[in-house]
């Protein structure tokens, strides 16, 4: 509950990644401060969640579905009252365009409502009595136990709530660690967490690795619900004393390709590839991170793509219609610059004017062509505004890329030939979990399953599916006479 309110340890000052000009000089934007919990405070959250899981102490795991829903709905009402404060903090902290911050907030509210509806359906379908071979049984969906929810900076509210809400609705008490960037927006929610949920059910912990490590090492966590890099997920899993007893629900890395066939409608392919690779400056796990373009259409594609990128407004996140905004991760521009230099050293060109230049935390999108497997950008998940274009003649090039990739989330195919598409879909869908035809890759609509193969995901984070991931089917059985 309201641990933040009682914390009297160190507070961390949070500044925006952007500075503003005042009286002719650049000044930091001081957003506020939040606690920086230490290992001991992390262990206090462990104790709180342990007590909430103990049926004698906390009622949450045994509360009726209707009661849990009404608490979540009360919380949602309180959250909506804070919409503008949350949206503004999000914009300042991660530099997401203001209109997209509002979309993220509203999408989260819709996700909660749809998940509540899905739970009502699931509950109706799963709490029936059955009789089989003389055994009467009531099969129920039960919670799994204390859950650690950690979301990423690029969707600091939405993707944390995509684990928090189904975990809570299924009866699991939660430790919620806000992302390192995008944590301040949790402060306006603290009172609502405290008022709407019993003590120990939602434990918001602001802190870093030195706090999370001991939480995992305590062994209390039954479910790790994490969205972020594959390396961080594996470090968290290893920190648990019994990783085999840990249920992991993970959304991790991806390097989704677009495959632009010779027959593609170029106008459509370019528009979708530009939005797919550069919305929120490429900082989406679902972003198109490598574009395979048929050699016969390469020049036409590059020319149009460069124009589409040039037409994307770049600037501060509060400006109307802006699409390319400053990058909040420290050192990101340096990393992207290194990828560009490496590609140039191996024979690629930056084909758009100004591409790859940076000023402060603003990185001008770099379109690289021709890219090949000798370059780092062919392999690494850039998670930023760098777009590698790989010419191909033979389908073996993109297919081998997918087969060898450590990831398997989604891909997009652009083709105007239905027969060609029909022939490609079956083999490709066995490499990923979603094939998009003539459109970009994306997670939504949130009622569609969202998952991935290989190092991209474990479990399915979407309305309905997530409820199943955060629960286990149990039964009460008796012999009939
Ligand atoms: O960053 C990963 C998100 O799951 C992407 O979601 O496709 O709705 O932008 P999105």
Coordinates of C-alpha atoms and ligand atoms in Angstrom, one line a residue:
X1 CA 0.0 0.0 0.0
X2 CA 1.3 3.4 0.9
X3 CA 4.9 2.6 1.6
X4 CA 6.0 5.6 -0.4
X5 CA 4.3 7.9 2.1
X6 CA 6.2 6.5 5.1
X7 CA 9.6 6.4 3.4
X8 CA 12.1 8.6 5.2
X9 CA 15.2 7.4 3.4
X10 CA 17.0 9.0 0.4
X11 CA 14.9 10.5 -2.3
X12 CA 16.0 10.7 -5.9
X13 CA 15.7 13.9 -7.9
X14 CA 14.3 13.2 -11.4
X15 CA 15.1 15.6 -14.2
X16 CA 13.7 15.4 -17.7
X17 CA 16.2 14.2 -20.4
X18 CA 15.5 17.5 -22.1
X19 CA 16.6 20.9 -21.0
X20 CA 14.7 24.1 -21.7
X21 CA 16.0 27.5 -22.6
X22 CA 15.3 30.2 -20.0
X23 CA 16.7 33.7 -20.2
X24 CA 19.1 32.6 -23.0
X25 CA 20.6 29.6 -21.2
X26 CA 19.7 25.9 -21.1
X27 CA 18.3 24.8 -17.7
X28 CA 17.4 21.3 -16.5
X29 CA 13.7 20.6 -16.0
X30 CA 13.2 19.3 -12.4
X31 CA 10.2 17.0 -12.5
X32 CA 10.1 15.9 -8.8
X33 CA 11.6 13.2 -6.7
X34 CA 10.8 9.7 -5.6
X35 CA 12.2 7.3 -3.1
X36 CA 15.3 5.3 -3.8
X37 CA 14.7 2.2 -1.8
X38 CA 17.6 0.1 -0.6
X39 CA 17.9 -3.7 -0.2
X40 CA 16.3 -3.6 3.3
X41 CA 13.2 -1.7 2.0
X42 CA 13.0 -4.3 -0.8
X43 CA 12.9 -7.0 1.9
X44 CA 10.1 -5.1 3.7
X45 CA 8.0 -5.5 0.5
X46 CA 8.9 -9.2 0.5
X47 CA 7.5 -9.5 4.0
X48 CA 4.3 -7.5 3.0
X49 CA 3.6 -9.6 0.0
X50 CA 4.3 -12.8 2.0
X51 CA 1.7 -11.8 4.6
X52 CA -0.8 -10.8 1.8
X53 CA -0.4 -14.3 0.3
X54 CA -1.0 -15.9 3.7
X55 CA -4.7 -16.6 3.7
X56 CA -5.0 -15.9 7.4
X57 CA -3.6 -12.4 7.1
X58 CA -4.7 -11.0 3.7
X59 CA -7.9 -11.8 2.0
X60 CA -6.9 -11.0 -1.5
X61 CA -6.1 -14.5 -2.8
X62 CA -9.4 -15.8 -1.5
X63 CA -11.6 -12.8 -2.2
X64 CA -14.4 -13.4 -4.6
X65 CA -13.9 -12.5 -8.2
X66 CA -16.7 -9.8 -7.9
X67 CA -14.9 -8.2 -5.0
X68 CA -11.6 -8.1 -6.8
X69 CA -13.2 -6.6 -9.8
X70 CA -14.9 -3.9 -7.8
X71 CA -11.5 -2.9 -6.2
X72 CA -9.8 -2.8 -9.6
X73 CA -12.7 -0.7 -10.9
X74 CA -12.5 1.7 -8.0
X75 CA -8.8 2.0 -8.6
X76 CA -9.4 2.7 -12.3
X77 CA -11.8 5.5 -11.5
X78 CA -9.2 7.1 -9.2
X79 CA -6.5 6.7 -11.9
X80 CA -8.7 8.5 -14.5
X81 CA -8.9 11.5 -12.2
X82 CA -5.1 11.7 -12.4
X83 CA -5.0 11.3 -16.2
X84 CA -3.4 14.7 -17.1
X85 CA -0.8 14.6 -14.3
X86 CA 0.2 11.1 -15.4
X87 CA 0.3 11.9 -19.1
X88 CA 2.4 15.0 -18.5
X89 CA 4.9 13.2 -16.3
X90 CA 5.2 10.5 -18.9
X91 CA 5.9 13.0 -21.6
X92 CA 8.6 14.8 -19.6
X93 CA 10.3 11.6 -18.3
X94 CA 10.5 9.6 -21.5
X95 CA 9.9 12.3 -24.2
X96 CA 7.1 10.4 -25.8
X97 CA 5.0 12.8 -27.9
X98 CA 2.1 14.2 -25.8
X99 CA -0.7 12.8 -28.0
X100 CA 0.9 9.3 -27.8
X101 CA 1.1 9.6 -24.0
X102 CA -2.6 10.2 -24.0
X103 CA -3.2 7.3 -26.3
X104 CA -1.1 5.1 -23.9
X105 CA -3.2 6.2 -20.9
X106 CA -6.5 5.6 -22.7
X107 CA -5.3 2.3 -24.0
X108 CA -4.5 1.2 -20.5
X109 CA -7.9 2.1 -19.2
X110 CA -9.5 0.1 -22.1
X111 CA -7.1 -2.8 -21.4
X112 CA -8.3 -2.8 -17.7
X113 CA -12.0 -2.8 -18.7
X114 CA -11.6 -5.5 -21.4
X115 CA -9.7 -7.6 -18.9
X116 CA -12.4 -7.3 -16.3
X117 CA -15.0 -8.4 -19.0
X118 CA -12.7 -11.3 -20.0
X119 CA -12.5 -12.4 -16.3
X120 CA -16.2 -12.4 -16.0
X121 CA -16.4 -14.8 -19.0
X122 CA -13.5 -16.9 -17.7
X123 CA -15.1 -17.2 -14.3
X124 CA -18.5 -18.3 -15.7
X125 CA -16.8 -20.9 -17.9
X126 CA -14.3 -22.2 -15.4
X127 CA -16.2 -22.4 -12.1
X128 CA -18.6 -25.2 -13.1
X129 CA -19.1 -28.6 -11.5
X130 CA -18.3 -31.5 -13.7
X131 CA -18.8 -35.2 -13.2
X132 CA -16.4 -37.6 -15.0
X133 CA -16.0 -41.4 -14.3
X134 CA -17.8 -41.1 -11.0
X135 CA -15.8 -38.1 -9.7
X136 CA -17.5 -34.8 -9.0
X137 CA -15.2 -31.9 -9.3
X138 CA -15.3 -28.1 -9.2
X139 CA -12.5 -26.8 -11.4
X140 CA -11.4 -23.4 -10.4
X141 CA -8.8 -20.9 -11.5
X142 CA -6.5 -20.0 -8.6
X143 CA -3.7 -17.5 -8.1
X144 CA -0.1 -18.6 -8.4
X145 CA 1.4 -16.5 -5.6
X146 CA 3.5 -13.4 -5.0
X147 CA 4.2 -11.7 -8.3
X148 CA 7.0 -9.2 -9.3
X149 CA 5.8 -6.9 -12.1
X150 CA 8.3 -4.9 -14.0
X151 CA 7.6 -3.0 -17.2
X152 CA 9.8 -1.1 -19.7
X153 CA 10.5 2.6 -20.1
X154 CA 8.9 2.9 -23.6
X155 CA 5.4 2.0 -22.2
X156 CA 5.9 2.9 -18.6
X157 CA 2.3 2.7 -17.7
X158 CA 0.7 0.5 -20.2
X159 CA 3.0 -2.5 -20.3
X160 CA 3.4 -2.6 -16.5
X161 CA -0.4 -2.6 -16.1
X162 CA -0.6 -5.3 -18.8
X163 CA 0.9 -7.5 -16.1
X164 CA -0.3 -5.8 -12.9
X165 CA -4.0 -5.9 -13.7
X166 CA -4.3 -9.6 -14.7
X167 CA -2.1 -10.6 -11.9
X168 CA -4.3 -8.8 -9.3
X169 CA -7.6 -9.9 -10.9
X170 CA -6.5 -13.5 -10.6
X171 CA -5.7 -13.0 -6.8
X172 CA -1.9 -12.6 -6.8
X173 CA -0.4 -10.1 -4.5
X174 CA 2.1 -7.9 -6.3
X175 CA 5.4 -6.2 -5.9
X176 CA 5.5 -3.5 -8.6
X177 CA 8.8 -2.0 -9.7
X178 CA 8.3 1.0 -11.9
X179 CA 10.7 1.4 -14.8
X180 CA 13.9 3.3 -14.2
X181 CA 12.7 5.9 -16.7
X182 CA 9.0 6.6 -16.4
X183 CA 8.8 6.0 -12.6
X184 CA 7.6 9.4 -11.5
X185 CA 4.1 8.9 -13.0
X186 CA 3.5 6.2 -10.3
X187 CA 3.6 8.9 -7.6
X188 CA 0.1 10.3 -8.4
X189 CA -1.2 6.7 -8.2
X190 CA 0.1 5.8 -4.7
X191 CA -2.9 7.0 -2.7
X192 CA -5.3 5.2 -5.0
X193 CA -3.2 2.0 -4.6
X194 CA -3.3 2.4 -0.8
X195 CA -7.0 3.2 -0.7
X196 CA -8.3 0.6 -3.2
X197 CA -6.3 -2.5 -2.2
X198 CA -5.8 -4.3 1.1
X199 CA -2.4 -3.8 2.8
X200 CA 0.4 -5.8 1.1
X201 CA -1.5 -6.5 -2.1
X202 CA 0.2 -3.8 -4.2
X203 CA 3.7 -2.9 -3.1
X204 CA 5.2 -0.2 -5.3
X205 CA 9.0 -0.3 -4.9
X206 CA 11.1 2.5 -6.4
X207 CA 14.7 1.4 -6.6
X208 CA 17.4 -0.2 -8.7
X209 CA 19.2 -3.6 -9.0
X210 CA 20.4 -3.5 -5.4
X211 CA 16.8 -3.6 -4.3
X212 CA 15.4 -6.0 -6.9
X213 CA 18.2 -8.6 -6.4
X214 CA 17.4 -9.3 -2.8
X215 CA 13.6 -9.5 -3.7
X216 CA 14.3 -12.2 -6.2
X217 CA 16.9 -13.9 -3.9
X218 CA 14.3 -14.1 -1.1
X219 CA 12.6 -16.9 -3.0
X220 CA 9.1 -15.4 -2.2
X221 CA 8.4 -14.6 -5.9
X222 CA 6.3 -17.2 -7.6
X223 CA 5.7 -15.3 -10.8
X224 CA 8.2 -13.0 -12.6
X225 CA 6.2 -10.7 -15.0
X226 CA 8.8 -8.7 -16.8
X227 CA 8.9 -6.7 -20.0
X228 CA 12.3 -5.5 -21.1
X229 CA 15.6 -6.9 -22.5
X230 CA 16.2 -10.6 -22.8
X231 CA 19.5 -10.2 -20.8
X232 CA 17.7 -8.5 -17.9
X233 CA 15.0 -11.2 -17.8
X234 CA 17.6 -13.9 -17.6
X235 CA 19.5 -12.2 -14.8
X236 CA 16.3 -11.8 -12.8
X237 CA 15.4 -15.5 -13.3
X238 CA 18.9 -16.6 -12.2
X239 CA 18.7 -14.5 -9.1
X240 CA 15.8 -16.7 -7.8
X241 CA 17.0 -19.6 -5.6
X242 CA 14.7 -22.0 -7.4
X243 CA 14.3 -20.8 -11.0
X244 CA 12.5 -24.1 -11.8
X245 CA 9.7 -23.1 -9.4
X246 CA 9.3 -19.7 -11.0
X247 CA 6.6 -19.0 -13.5
X248 CA 8.0 -16.4 -16.0
X249 CA 5.7 -14.2 -18.1
X250 CA 8.1 -12.3 -20.3
X251 CA 8.0 -9.8 -23.1
X252 CA 11.6 -9.4 -24.3
X253 CA 13.7 -8.4 -27.4
X254 CA 12.7 -8.4 -31.0
X255 CA 14.2 -7.5 -34.4
X256 CA 11.1 -7.7 -36.6
X257 CA 11.8 -7.6 -40.3
X258 CA 9.8 -6.2 -43.1
X259 CA 10.0 -8.1 -46.4
X260 CA 9.2 -5.8 -49.4
X261 CA 8.6 -8.1 -52.4
X262 CA 9.0 -7.1 -56.1
X263 CA 5.2 -6.9 -56.5
X264 CA 4.7 -4.6 -53.5
X265 CA 2.5 -1.5 -53.6
X266 CA 5.3 0.9 -53.0
X267 CA 3.3 3.8 -51.6
X268 CA 1.7 1.5 -49.0
X269 CA 5.0 -0.3 -48.2
X270 CA 6.9 2.9 -47.6
X271 CA 4.2 4.5 -45.5
X272 CA 3.9 1.4 -43.3
X273 CA 7.7 0.8 -43.1
X274 CA 8.3 4.4 -42.1
X275 CA 5.7 4.4 -39.3
X276 CA 6.7 0.9 -38.3
X277 CA 10.4 1.6 -37.9
X278 CA 10.2 5.2 -36.6
X279 CA 7.1 5.7 -34.4
X280 CA 8.2 6.7 -31.0
X281 CA 11.6 7.1 -32.6
X282 CA 11.9 3.3 -33.1
X283 CA 11.6 2.6 -29.3
X284 CA 9.0 -0.2 -29.6
X285 CA 9.7 -3.9 -29.2
X286 CA 7.4 -4.3 -32.2
X287 CA 9.2 -1.8 -34.4
X288 CA 10.4 -2.8 -37.8
X289 CA 14.1 -3.0 -37.1
X290 CA 15.4 -4.3 -40.5
X291 CA 13.9 -3.8 -44.0
X292 CA 14.6 -6.4 -46.7
X293 CA 13.8 -4.9 -50.0
X294 CA 13.8 -6.7 -53.4
X295 CA 16.7 -5.5 -55.5
X296 CA 14.6 -4.6 -58.5
X297 CA 12.6 -2.1 -56.4
X298 CA 15.4 -0.9 -54.1
X299 CA 16.1 2.5 -55.7
X300 CA 12.4 3.4 -55.8
X301 CA 11.9 2.2 -52.2
X302 CA 14.9 4.1 -50.9
X303 CA 13.9 7.3 -52.7
X304 CA 10.4 7.3 -51.3
X305 CA 11.4 6.1 -47.9
X306 CA 13.9 9.0 -47.5
X307 CA 11.1 11.4 -48.4
X308 CA 8.8 9.8 -45.9
X309 CA 11.4 10.1 -43.1
X310 CA 12.1 13.7 -44.0
X311 CA 8.4 14.5 -43.7
X312 CA 8.3 13.2 -40.1
X313 CA 8.4 16.2 -37.7
X314 CA 11.3 16.1 -35.3
X315 CA 11.5 18.1 -32.0
X316 CA 10.2 18.4 -28.5
X317 CA 7.5 16.0 -27.3
X318 CA 5.0 18.7 -26.5
X319 CA 4.9 20.1 -30.0
X320 CA 1.9 19.3 -32.1
X321 CA 2.3 16.4 -34.6
X322 CA 6.0 15.7 -33.6
X323 CA 7.1 12.1 -34.3
X324 CA 10.9 12.0 -33.7
X325 CA 11.7 13.1 -30.1
X326 CA 14.7 13.1 -27.8
X327 CA 15.9 9.7 -26.6
X328 CA 15.6 9.3 -22.8
X329 CA 18.2 6.6 -22.3
X330 CA 21.6 8.0 -21.3
X331 CA 24.3 7.2 -23.9
X332 CA 21.8 6.2 -26.5
X333 CA 22.9 8.7 -29.2
X334 CA 26.5 7.5 -28.8
X335 CA 25.4 3.8 -29.2
X336 CA 23.4 4.6 -32.3
X337 CA 26.2 6.7 -33.7
X338 CA 28.5 3.7 -33.2
X339 CA 26.1 1.5 -35.2
X340 CA 26.0 4.0 -38.0
X341 CA 29.8 4.3 -38.1
X342 CA 30.2 0.5 -38.1
X343 CA 27.8 0.2 -41.0
X344 CA 29.6 2.9 -43.0
X345 CA 33.0 1.2 -42.3
X346 CA 31.5 -2.0 -43.7
X347 CA 30.2 -0.4 -46.9
X348 CA 26.8 1.1 -46.2
X349 CA 25.8 4.7 -46.8
X350 CA 23.5 7.0 -44.8
X351 CA 21.1 7.8 -47.6
X352 CA 19.1 10.6 -46.0
X353 CA 20.4 14.2 -45.5
X354 CA 21.4 14.8 -41.9
X355 CA 20.8 11.1 -41.0
X356 CA 22.8 10.1 -37.9
X357 CA 23.5 13.6 -36.6
X358 CA 22.7 14.3 -33.0
X359 CA 22.4 17.2 -30.7
X360 CA 21.7 16.7 -27.0
X361 CA 19.5 13.7 -26.8
X362 CA 17.9 14.2 -30.2
X363 CA 19.1 11.8 -32.9
X364 CA 18.3 12.5 -36.5
X365 CA 17.0 9.2 -38.0
X366 CA 19.6 7.4 -40.0
X367 CA 18.6 5.3 -43.0
X368 CA 21.4 2.9 -44.0
X369 CA 21.7 1.1 -47.3
X370 CA 22.9 -1.4 -48.5
X371 CA 23.2 -3.3 -45.2
X372 CA 24.6 -6.8 -44.9
X373 CA 25.4 -9.4 -42.2
X374 CA 28.9 -8.1 -41.6
X375 CA 27.4 -5.0 -39.9
X376 CA 26.4 -4.8 -36.3
X377 CA 23.1 -3.1 -37.2
X378 CA 22.1 -6.3 -39.1
X379 CA 22.1 -8.2 -35.8
X380 CA 21.6 -5.8 -32.9
X381 CA 18.3 -4.6 -31.6
X382 CA 18.9 -0.9 -32.1
X383 CA 15.7 0.3 -30.3
X384 CA 16.1 3.8 -31.8
X385 CA 15.9 5.8 -35.1
X386 CA 18.3 3.8 -37.2
X387 CA 16.8 2.0 -40.2
X388 CA 18.9 -0.7 -42.0
X389 CA 17.8 -1.6 -45.5
X390 CA 19.0 -5.0 -46.9
X391 CA 18.6 -5.6 -50.6
X392 CA 17.6 -9.2 -51.5
X393 CA 16.9 -11.2 -54.7
X394 CA 16.3 -14.6 -53.2
X395 CA 13.8 -15.3 -50.4
X396 CA 16.5 -17.3 -48.7
X397 CA 18.0 -14.0 -47.5
X398 CA 15.1 -12.9 -45.2
X399 CA 14.1 -16.5 -44.4
X400 CA 17.7 -17.4 -43.2
X401 CA 17.7 -14.1 -41.3
X402 CA 14.6 -15.2 -39.4
X403 CA 15.9 -18.8 -38.9
X404 CA 19.2 -17.6 -37.4
X405 CA 17.7 -14.7 -35.4
X406 CA 17.6 -15.2 -31.6
X407 CA 14.2 -13.5 -31.7
X408 CA 10.8 -14.6 -33.2
X409 CA 8.1 -12.0 -32.5
X410 CA 6.5 -10.7 -35.7
X411 CA 7.3 -9.8 -39.3
X412 CA 5.6 -7.8 -42.1
X413 CA 5.3 -8.9 -45.8
X414 CA 4.5 -6.4 -48.5
X415 CA 3.2 -8.0 -51.7
X416 CA 0.4 -7.3 -54.1
X417 CA 0.3 -10.9 -55.2
X418 CA -2.1 -13.0 -53.1
X419 CA -0.7 -16.3 -54.4
X420 CA 2.8 -15.2 -53.4
X421 CA 1.6 -14.2 -49.9
X422 CA -0.3 -17.5 -49.5
X423 CA 2.9 -19.4 -50.2
X424 CA 5.0 -17.4 -47.8
X425 CA 2.7 -17.2 -44.8
X426 CA 2.8 -20.8 -43.6
X427 CA 6.6 -21.2 -43.4
X428 CA 7.1 -17.7 -42.0
X429 CA 4.5 -18.0 -39.3
X430 CA 6.5 -20.9 -37.9
X431 CA 9.4 -18.5 -37.3
X432 CA 7.3 -15.8 -35.5
X433 CA 4.0 -15.4 -33.8
X434 CA 2.4 -12.9 -36.1
X435 CA 2.7 -12.3 -39.8
X436 CA 1.4 -8.9 -40.9
X437 CA 0.4 -8.6 -44.5
X438 CA 0.8 -5.2 -46.1
X439 CA 0.9 -3.5 -42.7
X440 CA 3.4 -2.8 -40.0
X441 CA 4.1 -4.9 -36.9
X442 CA 2.2 -4.0 -33.7
X443 CA 1.0 -5.5 -30.4
X444 CA -2.6 -4.4 -30.7
X445 CA -5.5 -4.7 -30.8
X446 CA -4.9 -5.9 -27.2
X447 CA -7.5 -8.6 -27.5
X448 CA -5.3 -10.4 -30.0
X449 CA -2.7 -12.7 -28.6
X450 CA 0.7 -11.0 -28.1
X451 CA 3.7 -13.2 -27.7
X452 CA 6.8 -14.4 -29.4
X453 CA 9.1 -17.4 -30.1
X454 CA 12.7 -17.9 -29.0
X455 CA 14.1 -15.0 -26.9
X456 CA 11.2 -12.8 -27.7
X457 CA 8.6 -13.9 -25.1
X458 CA 7.3 -16.4 -22.6
X459 CA 3.6 -16.5 -22.0
X460 CA 1.0 -14.4 -23.7
X461 CA 0.3 -10.9 -22.6
X462 CA -3.1 -9.9 -24.0
X463 CA -6.6 -9.5 -22.7
X464 CA -7.9 -12.9 -21.6
X465 CA -4.7 -14.9 -22.3
X466 CA -2.9 -13.0 -19.5
X467 CA -5.5 -14.1 -17.0
X468 CA -4.7 -17.7 -17.8
X469 CA -1.0 -17.0 -17.5
X470 CA -1.4 -15.6 -14.0
X471 CA -3.4 -18.5 -12.7
X472 CA -3.5 -22.2 -12.3
X473 CA -6.4 -24.6 -12.8
X474 CA -7.1 -26.4 -9.5
X475 CA -10.0 -28.6 -8.5
X476 CA -12.0 -29.8 -5.5
X477 CA -13.0 -33.4 -6.2
X478 CA -15.2 -35.9 -4.4
X479 CA -16.4 -39.4 -5.3
X480 CA -20.0 -39.5 -6.4
X481 CA -22.3 -42.3 -5.3
Ligands
LIG1 O1 7.5 -2.1 -26.9 C1 6.8 -3.1 -27.0 C2 5.4 -2.9 -27.1 O2 4.7 -4.2 -26.8 C3 4.9 -2.5 -28.5 O3 3.6 -2.2 -28.5 O4 3.1 -2.4 -30.9 O5 1.5 -1.2 -29.4 O6 3.7 -0.2 -29.9 P1 2.9 -1.4 -29.8

